[in-house]
Amino acid sequence: MANMRRSGVIAALAASSALLLAACSSGGDDPAPTNSGTANGSDEPVTITWWHNATADPALTFWQTVADEFEAANPNVTVEVEGIQNEDLQRTRIPVALQSGEAPDLFQQWGGGEMVAQVNDGYLKDISAMVADDVERLGGSVAPWQVDGKTYGLPYQFGPEGIWYRPSLFEAAGIDEVPSTLDELSDAVQKLKDAGIEPIAVGAADGWPAAHWWYNFALQSCPSDVLQAANSTLDFSDECFVTAGEKLQEFIDTEPFNSGYAATSAQQGATSSAGLVANGNAAMELMGQWNVSVMTGLVDDTEALVADLSWFPFPSIEGSQGDPTAMLGGGDGYSCYVDAPDACVDLLKYITSDDVLTRFASEVGGIPAAPAAHSGITDPNLQVQAEYMAESDYLQLWLDTSYGPTVGAAMNDAIIQLFAGNAAPADIPAAMTAAAGQ
């Protein structure tokens, strides 16, 4: 059953990629904080705990402002907000809290197979009835937060992954055009190395940033129907999954990544992969749409960074079986714990309102989940990403999210071993298959 649910998620996601970004503004009212000063129609004091993954500004301050606004409109409600580093939040804090029965009322949710497992374990509140109008307003982006037609969370942003780069470093290396094929990317890497510039930063110490390189090679190596089928069957026997590792191994052998990348974190401080690019010490980083908000939190002169920061989609691989327009992506949202008060859902509805998400787009960055909020996108890179997503024929949810925590963890571990030179390309789908059988 879980596999069938994942199939539905991805089928809906692939089919709705155009809808997601079509900016069809339906019901685009600007919702005020919850009605009449009393969340859920009660004057009883309520405390809501809220865990999110923002640990730096502008997102950290933005979410606190949203909580303050909700409290002001609902005097009986206290919102206790805690920003937690992303990997700690997803891999440790949330799983431990759910298993202990002491979970926060509202917490970060990435959807897909990971959320399906939480639903199957009875951890999440079915909010379908309370958010029916919001589901219609948000459109296709809600699909990864639904299981068997029921809604267990709402997204606030959804966007694709691609390569962020510093145009000034490309110019210094004599690169005239952004790479559109893997061969062109390899040529750019060599030119950057010849110019004494670290080509690509990757936060391999956090695991998933390195794993995402394999994800994109799989996306370009495998036919879309094979990928879509694997989302539901967890069948990784197609040779394309081995080919993805072989192509990645060939790329790693060209030494494209920053020195010491195995010990480099992704988003924490100036020496992280995001920090290296933000401070001009590396030219490129493969990362999601949120990267601009991470990078601007790691430099003093944000205007100078934004003026010298651009983006292009992951290059296609010549002669491969994959759809060259296919894109990997994902989103961020929130779920309410199964025992959370209904005021949690009121807060979630406010967070994902058109008004809040329009401000999120303009003040934090990112591609808001609400089509009516796309008018808040001011970053030209995010506008470009939205355009590419609208033209993509296949949009794949992050593989570790789509395949669920057991397969996802085994897959990421095997990819890290490939990066470390301790595994062969065939070991990755073998590990995934073994995990799927557990």
Coordinates of C-alpha atoms in Angstrom, one line a residue:
M1 CA 0.0 0.0 0.0
A2 CA 2.8 2.4 0.9
N3 CA 4.3 1.8 -2.6
M4 CA 1.0 2.6 -4.3
R5 CA 0.8 5.8 -2.3
R6 CA 4.2 6.9 -3.4
S7 CA 3.2 6.2 -7.0
G8 CA 0.2 8.4 -6.7
V9 CA 2.4 11.2 -5.2
I10 CA 4.9 11.2 -8.0
A11 CA 2.3 10.7 -10.8
A12 CA 0.5 13.7 -9.4
L13 CA 3.7 15.6 -9.0
A14 CA 4.9 14.9 -12.6
A15 CA 1.5 15.8 -14.0
S16 CA 1.2 18.9 -12.0
S17 CA 4.6 20.5 -12.6
A18 CA 3.1 22.8 -15.1
L19 CA 0.1 23.5 -13.0
L20 CA 2.3 24.2 -10.0
L21 CA 4.0 27.1 -11.8
A22 CA 1.2 28.3 -14.0
A23 CA 0.5 31.0 -11.5
C24 CA -3.2 30.4 -11.8
S25 CA -4.4 32.6 -9.0
S26 CA -7.6 31.2 -7.6
G27 CA -9.0 32.4 -4.3
G28 CA -6.1 34.8 -3.9
D29 CA -7.5 36.7 -0.9
D30 CA -5.1 38.0 1.6
P31 CA -6.0 36.0 4.7
A32 CA -5.7 37.8 8.0
P33 CA -4.5 35.9 11.1
T34 CA -7.1 33.6 12.4
N35 CA -10.5 35.0 13.1
S36 CA -11.7 37.2 15.9
G37 CA -8.8 36.8 18.2
T38 CA -9.5 33.3 19.3
A39 CA -7.9 30.3 17.4
N40 CA -10.4 27.5 16.9
G41 CA -13.2 29.6 18.4
S42 CA -12.1 29.1 22.0
D43 CA -10.7 31.5 24.6
E44 CA -8.9 28.7 26.5
P45 CA -5.1 29.3 26.6
V46 CA -3.3 27.3 24.1
T47 CA 0.5 26.8 23.6
I48 CA 1.8 25.6 20.2
T49 CA 5.3 24.4 19.8
W50 CA 6.8 24.9 16.3
W51 CA 10.0 23.4 15.0
H52 CA 11.4 24.7 11.7
N53 CA 14.7 24.4 9.9
A54 CA 15.7 28.1 9.7
T55 CA 18.8 28.9 11.8
A56 CA 19.9 32.1 10.1
D57 CA 18.3 35.3 8.8
P58 CA 16.3 36.2 6.9
A59 CA 14.2 33.1 7.4
L60 CA 14.8 32.9 11.2
T61 CA 13.4 36.3 11.8
F62 CA 10.6 35.9 9.2
W63 CA 9.2 32.8 10.9
Q64 CA 9.3 34.5 14.3
T65 CA 7.5 37.5 12.8
V66 CA 4.8 35.2 11.5
A67 CA 4.4 33.6 14.9
D68 CA 4.2 37.0 16.5
E69 CA 1.5 38.0 14.0
F70 CA -0.5 34.9 14.8
E71 CA -0.3 35.5 18.5
A72 CA -1.4 39.1 18.1
A73 CA -4.5 38.0 16.2
N74 CA -5.1 35.2 18.7
P75 CA -4.5 36.5 22.2
N76 CA -5.2 33.1 23.8
V77 CA -2.4 31.4 21.8
T78 CA 1.3 31.3 22.6
V79 CA 3.6 30.0 19.9
E80 CA 7.0 28.7 21.0
V81 CA 9.3 28.7 18.0
E82 CA 12.6 26.8 17.7
G83 CA 14.8 26.9 14.6
I84 CA 16.9 23.7 14.3
Q85 CA 19.7 22.9 11.9
N86 CA 18.2 20.9 9.0
E87 CA 20.0 17.6 9.2
D88 CA 19.7 17.5 13.0
L89 CA 16.0 18.3 12.7
Q90 CA 15.2 15.7 9.9
R91 CA 17.4 12.8 10.9
T92 CA 17.4 13.1 14.7
R93 CA 15.1 15.6 16.5
I94 CA 11.9 14.8 14.7
P95 CA 12.3 11.0 14.6
V96 CA 13.2 10.9 18.3
A97 CA 10.4 13.2 19.3
L98 CA 7.8 11.2 17.3
Q99 CA 9.0 7.9 18.7
S100 CA 9.0 9.3 22.3
G101 CA 5.4 10.7 22.0
E102 CA 6.7 14.2 22.9
A103 CA 6.7 15.7 19.4
P104 CA 6.2 19.4 18.7
D105 CA 2.7 20.5 17.6
L106 CA 3.9 21.8 14.3
F107 CA 7.1 20.6 12.6
Q108 CA 9.0 20.7 9.3
Q109 CA 7.7 18.2 6.8
W110 CA 9.3 17.2 3.4
G111 CA 6.5 14.9 2.2
G112 CA 6.9 11.8 0.1
G113 CA 7.8 8.3 1.4
E114 CA 9.2 9.7 4.7
M115 CA 5.8 11.2 5.5
V116 CA 4.0 8.1 4.4
A117 CA 6.0 6.2 7.1
Q118 CA 5.0 8.8 9.7
V119 CA 1.3 8.4 8.7
N120 CA 1.5 4.6 8.8
D121 CA 2.9 4.9 12.4
G122 CA 0.0 7.2 13.4
Y123 CA 2.1 10.3 14.1
L124 CA 0.4 12.8 12.0
K125 CA -2.9 14.7 12.2
D126 CA -5.4 14.3 9.3
I127 CA -6.1 17.9 8.5
S128 CA -8.1 17.2 5.3
A129 CA -11.4 18.8 6.5
M130 CA -9.8 21.9 7.9
V131 CA -7.6 22.7 4.9
A132 CA -9.9 21.8 1.9
D133 CA -10.0 25.4 0.6
D134 CA -6.2 25.7 1.1
V135 CA -5.6 22.5 -0.9
E136 CA -7.6 23.9 -3.8
R137 CA -5.8 27.2 -3.5
L138 CA -2.3 25.7 -3.4
G139 CA -2.9 23.3 -6.3
G140 CA -0.6 20.5 -7.4
S141 CA 2.2 21.3 -4.9
V142 CA 0.2 19.7 -2.1
A143 CA 0.4 16.2 -3.6
P144 CA 3.5 15.1 -1.7
W145 CA 1.8 16.0 1.5
Q146 CA -1.2 13.7 0.9
V147 CA -1.6 10.0 1.4
D148 CA -4.6 8.1 0.0
G149 CA -6.4 11.3 -0.7
K150 CA -6.0 12.7 2.9
T151 CA -3.9 15.7 3.7
Y152 CA -1.3 15.5 6.4
G153 CA 0.6 18.7 5.9
L154 CA 0.9 21.8 3.6
P155 CA 3.9 23.1 1.7
Y156 CA 5.1 26.7 1.8
Q157 CA 7.7 26.4 -0.9
F158 CA 8.5 24.1 -3.8
G159 CA 11.4 24.3 -6.2
P160 CA 14.0 22.6 -8.4
E161 CA 17.6 21.8 -7.8
G162 CA 20.3 23.1 -10.1
I163 CA 23.8 24.6 -10.1
W164 CA 24.4 27.9 -8.5
Y165 CA 27.5 29.7 -9.8
R166 CA 29.5 32.9 -9.6
P167 CA 29.5 34.6 -13.1
S168 CA 32.6 36.6 -12.2
L169 CA 34.6 33.4 -11.6
F170 CA 33.3 31.9 -14.8
E171 CA 34.5 35.1 -16.6
A172 CA 37.9 34.9 -14.9
A173 CA 38.3 31.3 -16.1
G174 CA 37.3 32.2 -19.7
I175 CA 33.9 30.4 -19.6
D176 CA 31.6 32.2 -22.0
E177 CA 28.4 30.2 -21.6
V178 CA 26.9 28.1 -18.8
P179 CA 27.2 24.3 -19.4
S180 CA 24.2 22.6 -20.9
T181 CA 25.7 19.2 -21.2
L182 CA 27.9 17.1 -18.9
D183 CA 30.8 17.4 -21.4
E184 CA 30.5 21.2 -21.2
L185 CA 30.4 21.0 -17.4
S186 CA 33.6 19.0 -17.4
D187 CA 35.2 21.6 -19.8
A188 CA 34.2 24.3 -17.4
V189 CA 35.7 22.4 -14.5
Q190 CA 39.0 22.1 -16.2
K191 CA 39.1 25.8 -17.1
L192 CA 38.3 26.8 -13.5
K193 CA 41.1 24.5 -12.3
D194 CA 43.5 26.0 -14.8
A195 CA 42.6 29.4 -13.5
G196 CA 43.3 28.3 -9.9
I197 CA 39.7 28.4 -8.9
E198 CA 37.9 25.6 -6.9
P199 CA 35.3 24.5 -9.5
I200 CA 32.5 22.9 -7.4
A201 CA 31.8 23.0 -3.7
V202 CA 30.0 20.0 -2.1
G203 CA 29.1 19.5 1.5
A204 CA 29.8 15.8 1.5
A205 CA 30.2 15.7 5.3
D206 CA 26.4 16.1 5.6
G207 CA 25.9 13.2 3.2
W208 CA 22.9 14.3 1.2
P209 CA 24.6 17.1 -0.8
A210 CA 26.9 14.5 -2.3
A211 CA 24.1 12.0 -2.7
H212 CA 22.2 14.6 -4.8
W213 CA 24.9 14.3 -7.4
W214 CA 24.0 10.7 -8.0
Y215 CA 20.3 11.6 -7.9
N216 CA 20.9 13.9 -10.9
F217 CA 23.0 11.4 -12.7
A218 CA 20.2 8.9 -12.3
L219 CA 17.6 11.4 -13.5
Q220 CA 19.7 11.9 -16.7
S221 CA 20.6 8.2 -17.1
C222 CA 17.2 6.6 -16.5
P223 CA 14.1 6.9 -18.7
S224 CA 11.3 8.8 -16.9
D225 CA 9.0 5.8 -16.9
V226 CA 11.7 3.7 -15.1
L227 CA 12.1 6.4 -12.4
Q228 CA 8.4 6.8 -12.0
A229 CA 7.9 3.0 -11.7
A230 CA 10.7 2.8 -9.1
N231 CA 8.9 5.3 -6.9
S232 CA 6.1 2.8 -6.4
T233 CA 7.8 -0.6 -6.9
L234 CA 11.2 0.1 -5.3
D235 CA 12.6 -1.9 -8.2
F236 CA 16.1 -0.7 -9.0
S237 CA 17.2 -3.5 -11.3
D238 CA 17.3 -1.4 -14.4
E239 CA 20.9 -1.1 -15.7
C240 CA 20.5 2.7 -15.8
F241 CA 20.9 2.9 -12.0
V242 CA 24.4 1.3 -12.4
T243 CA 25.1 3.6 -15.4
A244 CA 24.3 6.6 -13.2
G245 CA 27.0 5.5 -10.8
E246 CA 29.5 4.8 -13.6
K247 CA 28.9 8.3 -15.0
L248 CA 29.3 9.9 -11.6
Q249 CA 32.5 7.9 -10.9
E250 CA 34.0 9.2 -14.2
F251 CA 33.1 12.7 -13.2
I252 CA 34.5 12.3 -9.7
D253 CA 37.7 11.1 -11.3
T254 CA 38.2 14.5 -12.9
E255 CA 38.5 16.0 -9.4
P256 CA 35.8 18.7 -9.8
F257 CA 35.1 19.2 -6.1
N258 CA 36.7 21.5 -3.5
S259 CA 39.7 20.2 -1.6
G260 CA 38.6 18.6 1.6
Y261 CA 35.1 18.1 0.4
A262 CA 34.6 14.9 2.5
A263 CA 34.8 17.1 5.6
T264 CA 32.9 20.1 4.3
S265 CA 29.5 20.8 5.7
A266 CA 26.7 22.1 3.5
Q267 CA 25.4 25.3 5.1
Q268 CA 27.1 26.1 8.3
G269 CA 29.5 29.0 8.2
A270 CA 32.0 30.5 5.7
T271 CA 33.8 27.2 5.2
S272 CA 30.7 25.2 4.3
S273 CA 30.0 24.5 0.6
A274 CA 27.5 27.3 0.5
G275 CA 29.9 29.6 2.3
L276 CA 32.7 28.8 -0.2
V277 CA 30.6 29.9 -3.1
A278 CA 29.1 32.8 -1.3
N279 CA 32.6 34.2 -0.4
G280 CA 34.0 33.5 -3.9
N281 CA 36.2 30.6 -2.9
A282 CA 34.5 28.2 -5.2
A283 CA 32.6 28.7 -8.4
M284 CA 29.6 26.3 -8.3
E285 CA 27.4 24.3 -6.0
L286 CA 24.6 21.9 -6.8
M287 CA 21.7 22.8 -4.5
G288 CA 18.0 23.6 -4.2
Q289 CA 16.2 26.8 -4.7
W290 CA 16.7 27.8 -1.0
N291 CA 20.4 28.3 -1.5
V292 CA 20.2 32.1 -2.1
S293 CA 18.7 32.6 1.3
V294 CA 21.4 30.4 2.9
M295 CA 24.2 32.2 1.1
T296 CA 23.0 35.7 1.9
G297 CA 23.1 34.7 5.6
L298 CA 26.8 33.8 5.2
V299 CA 28.2 37.1 3.9
D300 CA 28.2 40.7 5.0
D301 CA 27.5 42.3 1.6
T302 CA 24.4 40.5 0.4
E303 CA 23.8 43.0 -2.5
A304 CA 27.2 42.2 -4.0
L305 CA 26.6 38.5 -3.7
V306 CA 23.2 38.6 -5.3
A307 CA 24.6 40.7 -8.1
D308 CA 27.2 38.0 -8.8
L309 CA 25.1 34.8 -8.3
S310 CA 23.3 32.9 -11.0
W311 CA 21.8 29.5 -11.7
F312 CA 21.5 26.9 -14.4
P313 CA 19.7 23.5 -14.5
F314 CA 21.7 20.3 -14.1
P315 CA 23.3 19.5 -17.5
S316 CA 22.0 16.8 -19.7
I317 CA 24.1 13.7 -20.5
E318 CA 24.8 13.1 -24.2
G319 CA 23.5 9.7 -25.4
S320 CA 21.7 8.9 -22.1
Q321 CA 18.2 7.5 -21.8
G322 CA 17.0 10.3 -19.5
D323 CA 14.7 13.1 -20.4
P324 CA 17.0 16.2 -20.8
T325 CA 14.2 18.4 -19.4
A326 CA 13.7 16.3 -16.2
M327 CA 14.3 18.1 -13.0
L328 CA 14.8 17.0 -9.4
G329 CA 13.0 19.0 -6.8
G330 CA 11.3 19.1 -3.5
G331 CA 9.6 21.4 -1.1
D332 CA 9.2 22.3 2.5
G333 CA 6.1 22.3 4.5
Y334 CA 4.7 21.6 7.9
S335 CA 2.7 18.9 9.6
C336 CA 0.7 18.9 12.8
Y337 CA 1.4 16.1 15.3
V338 CA -1.6 13.8 15.8
D339 CA -2.4 15.1 19.3
A340 CA -1.8 18.8 18.4
P341 CA -4.6 21.2 19.1
D342 CA -6.7 22.5 16.2
A343 CA -5.0 25.9 16.7
C344 CA -2.0 24.2 15.1
V345 CA -3.9 23.8 11.9
D346 CA -5.0 27.5 12.1
L347 CA -1.4 28.5 12.4
L348 CA -0.5 26.3 9.4
K349 CA -3.2 27.8 7.3
Y350 CA -1.9 31.3 8.2
I351 CA 1.7 30.3 7.4
T352 CA 0.7 29.0 3.9
S353 CA -1.7 31.9 3.2
D354 CA -1.2 33.9 0.0
D355 CA -0.2 37.0 2.0
V356 CA 2.4 35.3 4.1
L357 CA 3.9 33.4 1.2
T358 CA 4.1 36.5 -1.0
R359 CA 6.1 38.1 1.8
F360 CA 8.2 34.9 2.2
A361 CA 9.1 35.0 -1.5
S362 CA 10.2 38.7 -1.4
E363 CA 11.8 38.7 2.1
V364 CA 13.3 35.2 2.3
G365 CA 13.5 33.9 -1.2
G366 CA 12.3 30.6 -2.6
I367 CA 9.4 29.7 -4.9
P368 CA 6.3 29.8 -2.8
A369 CA 3.9 26.9 -3.0
A370 CA 0.9 29.2 -3.6
P371 CA 0.7 30.3 -7.3
A372 CA -0.9 33.6 -6.2
A373 CA 2.3 34.3 -4.2
H374 CA 4.6 34.1 -7.2
S375 CA 4.3 37.8 -7.6
G376 CA 6.5 38.1 -4.6
I377 CA 9.5 36.4 -6.4
T378 CA 12.0 39.2 -6.9
D379 CA 15.2 37.1 -7.4
P380 CA 15.8 36.7 -11.1
N381 CA 17.3 33.3 -10.5
L382 CA 14.2 32.0 -8.9
Q383 CA 12.1 33.5 -11.7
V384 CA 14.3 31.5 -14.1
Q385 CA 13.9 28.3 -12.0
A386 CA 10.1 28.8 -12.1
E387 CA 10.3 29.1 -15.9
Y388 CA 12.4 25.9 -16.3
M389 CA 10.0 24.0 -14.0
A390 CA 7.1 25.0 -16.1
E391 CA 8.8 23.6 -19.2
S392 CA 10.0 20.4 -17.6
D393 CA 8.3 17.1 -18.8
Y394 CA 9.2 15.2 -15.6
L395 CA 9.7 16.5 -12.1
Q396 CA 11.1 14.0 -9.6
L397 CA 10.8 14.4 -5.8
W398 CA 14.1 14.1 -4.0
L399 CA 14.9 10.4 -4.2
D400 CA 15.6 9.8 -0.5
T401 CA 12.3 11.5 0.3
S402 CA 10.4 9.6 -2.4
Y403 CA 11.8 6.2 -1.5
G404 CA 11.3 6.6 2.2
P405 CA 13.8 6.6 5.1
T406 CA 15.0 3.0 4.9
V407 CA 15.9 2.9 1.2
G408 CA 16.9 6.6 1.3
A409 CA 19.4 6.1 4.1
A410 CA 20.9 3.0 2.4
M411 CA 21.1 4.8 -0.9
N412 CA 22.8 7.9 0.6
D413 CA 25.3 5.8 2.5
A414 CA 26.3 3.8 -0.6
I415 CA 26.7 7.0 -2.6
I416 CA 29.0 8.5 0.1
Q417 CA 31.1 5.3 -0.1
L418 CA 31.4 5.8 -3.9
F419 CA 32.6 9.3 -3.3
A420 CA 35.1 7.9 -0.7
G421 CA 36.4 5.3 -3.2
N422 CA 35.0 2.5 -1.1
A423 CA 32.2 1.3 -3.3
A424 CA 31.5 0.5 -7.0
P425 CA 28.6 1.9 -9.0
A426 CA 26.7 -1.3 -8.8
D427 CA 26.8 -1.2 -5.0
I428 CA 24.4 1.7 -4.9
P429 CA 21.3 0.0 -6.5
A430 CA 22.3 -3.2 -4.7
A431 CA 22.1 -1.4 -1.3
M432 CA 18.8 0.2 -2.3
T433 CA 17.4 -3.2 -3.3
A434 CA 18.5 -4.8 -0.1
A435 CA 17.0 -2.0 2.0
A436 CA 13.7 -2.3 0.1
G437 CA 13.5 -5.9 1.0
Q438 CA 13.8 -5.3 4.7

